[in-house]
Amino acid sequence: MTSQEILTILKNKGFRVTKTRQLILTVLEQLSAPVSEHELRLKMGTTVNKTTVYRELEFLKQQRFITELDFGEGKKRYELGSRHHHHVICTNCNTVEHVDIPNDLKSIEQNLSRKNKFKISGHALEFFGLCQNCQK
Ligand SMILES: [Zn+2]
Ligand SMILES: [Zn+2]
Ligand SMILES: [Zn+2]
């Protein structure tokens, strides 16, 4: 979904399309990797208040237009879209790539459900290591 499509949906739902809301979506759309709130604010290039950006991110997350990710860095990252996928993260240069897992973890989830009598609603899985450049 493009930022423009998201803005149209929000408008149709009766939500206000503020400059900040618009800018956050446009910036996220241009980025190839998930960013933290701080990185996002730097890329936005304007002096937007931190609280405002967090409030916007929370709103967009609840509307399921962006996904919040936790790579165990002590900060959350955000990316546009809510399609389920995973990431490979370089621990040296912090490059992040989006990856799909064939069949994902369906059979693992089914086994867990059975063994632990647990109703699983989802999972998060990220891979850490060295990217091609950093292996040299
Ligand atoms: Zn790297
Ligand atoms: Zn991703
Ligand atoms: Zn998955």
Coordinates of C-alpha atoms and ligand atoms in Angstrom, one line a residue:
M1 CA 0.0 0.0 0.0
T2 CA 1.4 3.4 -0.9
S3 CA 1.4 6.4 1.5
Q4 CA -1.1 8.1 -0.8
E5 CA -3.5 5.1 -0.6
I6 CA -3.2 5.1 3.2
L7 CA -4.0 8.8 3.3
T8 CA -7.1 8.3 1.2
I9 CA -8.3 5.5 3.5
L10 CA -7.8 7.7 6.5
K11 CA -9.6 10.6 4.9
N12 CA -12.5 8.3 4.0
K13 CA -12.6 7.0 7.6
G14 CA -13.0 10.6 8.7
F15 CA -9.5 11.0 10.2
R16 CA -7.6 14.3 9.8
V17 CA -4.6 14.3 7.4
T18 CA -2.1 16.4 9.2
K19 CA 1.2 17.6 7.7
T20 CA 3.1 15.4 10.2
R21 CA 0.9 12.3 9.5
Q22 CA 1.5 12.8 5.8
L23 CA 5.3 13.4 6.2
I24 CA 5.7 10.3 8.4
L25 CA 4.0 8.1 5.8
T26 CA 6.0 9.6 2.9
V27 CA 9.3 9.1 4.7
L28 CA 8.5 5.6 5.7
E29 CA 7.6 4.8 2.1
Q30 CA 10.9 6.0 0.8
L31 CA 13.0 4.0 3.3
S32 CA 14.1 0.5 2.5
A33 CA 14.6 -0.6 6.1
P34 CA 12.7 -0.2 9.3
V35 CA 13.7 2.9 11.3
S36 CA 13.6 4.0 14.9
E37 CA 11.5 7.1 16.0
H38 CA 14.8 9.1 16.2
E39 CA 16.0 8.1 12.7
L40 CA 12.5 8.8 11.4
R41 CA 12.5 12.3 12.9
L42 CA 15.9 13.1 11.4
K43 CA 14.8 12.0 8.0
M44 CA 11.6 14.1 8.3
G45 CA 14.0 17.1 8.3
T46 CA 11.6 19.4 10.2
T47 CA 11.5 20.1 13.9
V48 CA 8.6 17.8 14.8
N49 CA 8.1 17.2 18.5
K50 CA 9.1 13.7 19.7
T51 CA 5.8 13.1 21.5
T52 CA 3.8 14.0 18.4
V53 CA 5.8 11.5 16.3
Y54 CA 5.3 8.8 18.9
R55 CA 1.6 9.6 19.0
E56 CA 1.4 9.4 15.2
L57 CA 3.3 6.1 15.1
E58 CA 1.0 4.6 17.7
F59 CA -2.1 5.7 15.7
L60 CA -0.8 4.3 12.5
K61 CA 0.1 1.1 14.2
Q62 CA -3.4 0.7 15.6
Q63 CA -4.8 1.4 12.2
R64 CA -2.5 -1.4 10.9
F65 CA -0.7 0.8 8.4
I66 CA 2.7 0.4 9.9
T67 CA 4.4 -2.4 11.9
E68 CA 6.4 -2.0 15.1
L69 CA 9.5 -4.2 15.4
D70 CA 11.9 -5.0 18.2
F71 CA 15.4 -6.1 17.3
G72 CA 16.5 -6.1 20.9
E73 CA 18.4 -2.8 20.5
G74 CA 16.6 -1.1 23.3
K75 CA 14.5 0.9 20.8
K76 CA 11.6 0.0 18.6
R77 CA 11.7 0.3 14.8
Y78 CA 8.9 1.0 12.4
E79 CA 8.1 0.1 8.8
L80 CA 5.3 0.8 6.4
G81 CA 2.8 -2.1 5.9
S82 CA 1.5 -4.9 8.0
R83 CA 2.3 -7.9 5.7
H84 CA 3.9 -10.6 7.8
H85 CA 7.6 -11.2 7.1
H86 CA 11.0 -11.5 8.9
H87 CA 14.3 -9.7 8.8
V88 CA 18.0 -10.4 8.6
I89 CA 20.0 -7.8 10.5
C90 CA 23.8 -7.2 10.2
T91 CA 25.3 -6.8 13.7
N92 CA 28.2 -4.9 12.3
C93 CA 26.7 -2.3 10.0
N94 CA 23.1 -2.6 11.1
T95 CA 21.8 -3.2 7.5
V96 CA 18.3 -4.7 7.6
E97 CA 16.7 -6.8 4.9
H98 CA 13.2 -8.1 4.7
V99 CA 12.9 -11.8 4.2
D100 CA 10.1 -14.3 3.6
I101 CA 10.3 -17.9 5.0
P102 CA 8.7 -20.6 2.8
N103 CA 5.7 -22.0 4.6
D104 CA 6.8 -19.8 7.5
L105 CA 6.5 -21.5 10.8
K106 CA 3.2 -23.2 10.4
S107 CA 4.2 -26.7 11.4
I108 CA 6.2 -25.4 14.3
E109 CA 3.3 -23.4 15.5
Q110 CA 1.0 -26.4 15.2
N111 CA 3.4 -28.6 17.2
L112 CA 3.6 -25.9 19.9
S113 CA -0.1 -25.5 20.0
R114 CA -0.5 -29.2 20.5
K115 CA 2.3 -29.8 23.0
N116 CA 1.8 -26.7 25.1
K117 CA -2.0 -26.5 24.7
F118 CA -1.3 -22.9 23.7
K119 CA -3.4 -20.9 21.2
I120 CA -0.8 -19.1 19.1
S121 CA -1.8 -15.8 17.5
G122 CA 1.5 -14.9 15.9
H123 CA 5.3 -14.8 16.2
A124 CA 8.3 -12.5 15.6
L125 CA 11.5 -13.8 14.3
E126 CA 14.6 -11.9 13.3
F127 CA 18.0 -13.3 12.1
F128 CA 21.3 -11.7 13.2
G129 CA 24.7 -12.1 11.6
L130 CA 27.0 -10.5 9.1
C131 CA 26.0 -9.2 5.7
Q132 CA 28.0 -9.9 2.6
N133 CA 30.0 -6.7 2.8
C134 CA 30.9 -7.3 6.5
Q135 CA 32.2 -10.8 5.9
K136 CA 35.1 -9.6 3.8
Ligands
ZN1 ZN 27.0 -5.5 7.4
ZN2 ZN 10.4 -5.6 7.0
ZN3 ZN 6.7 -15.7 10.3

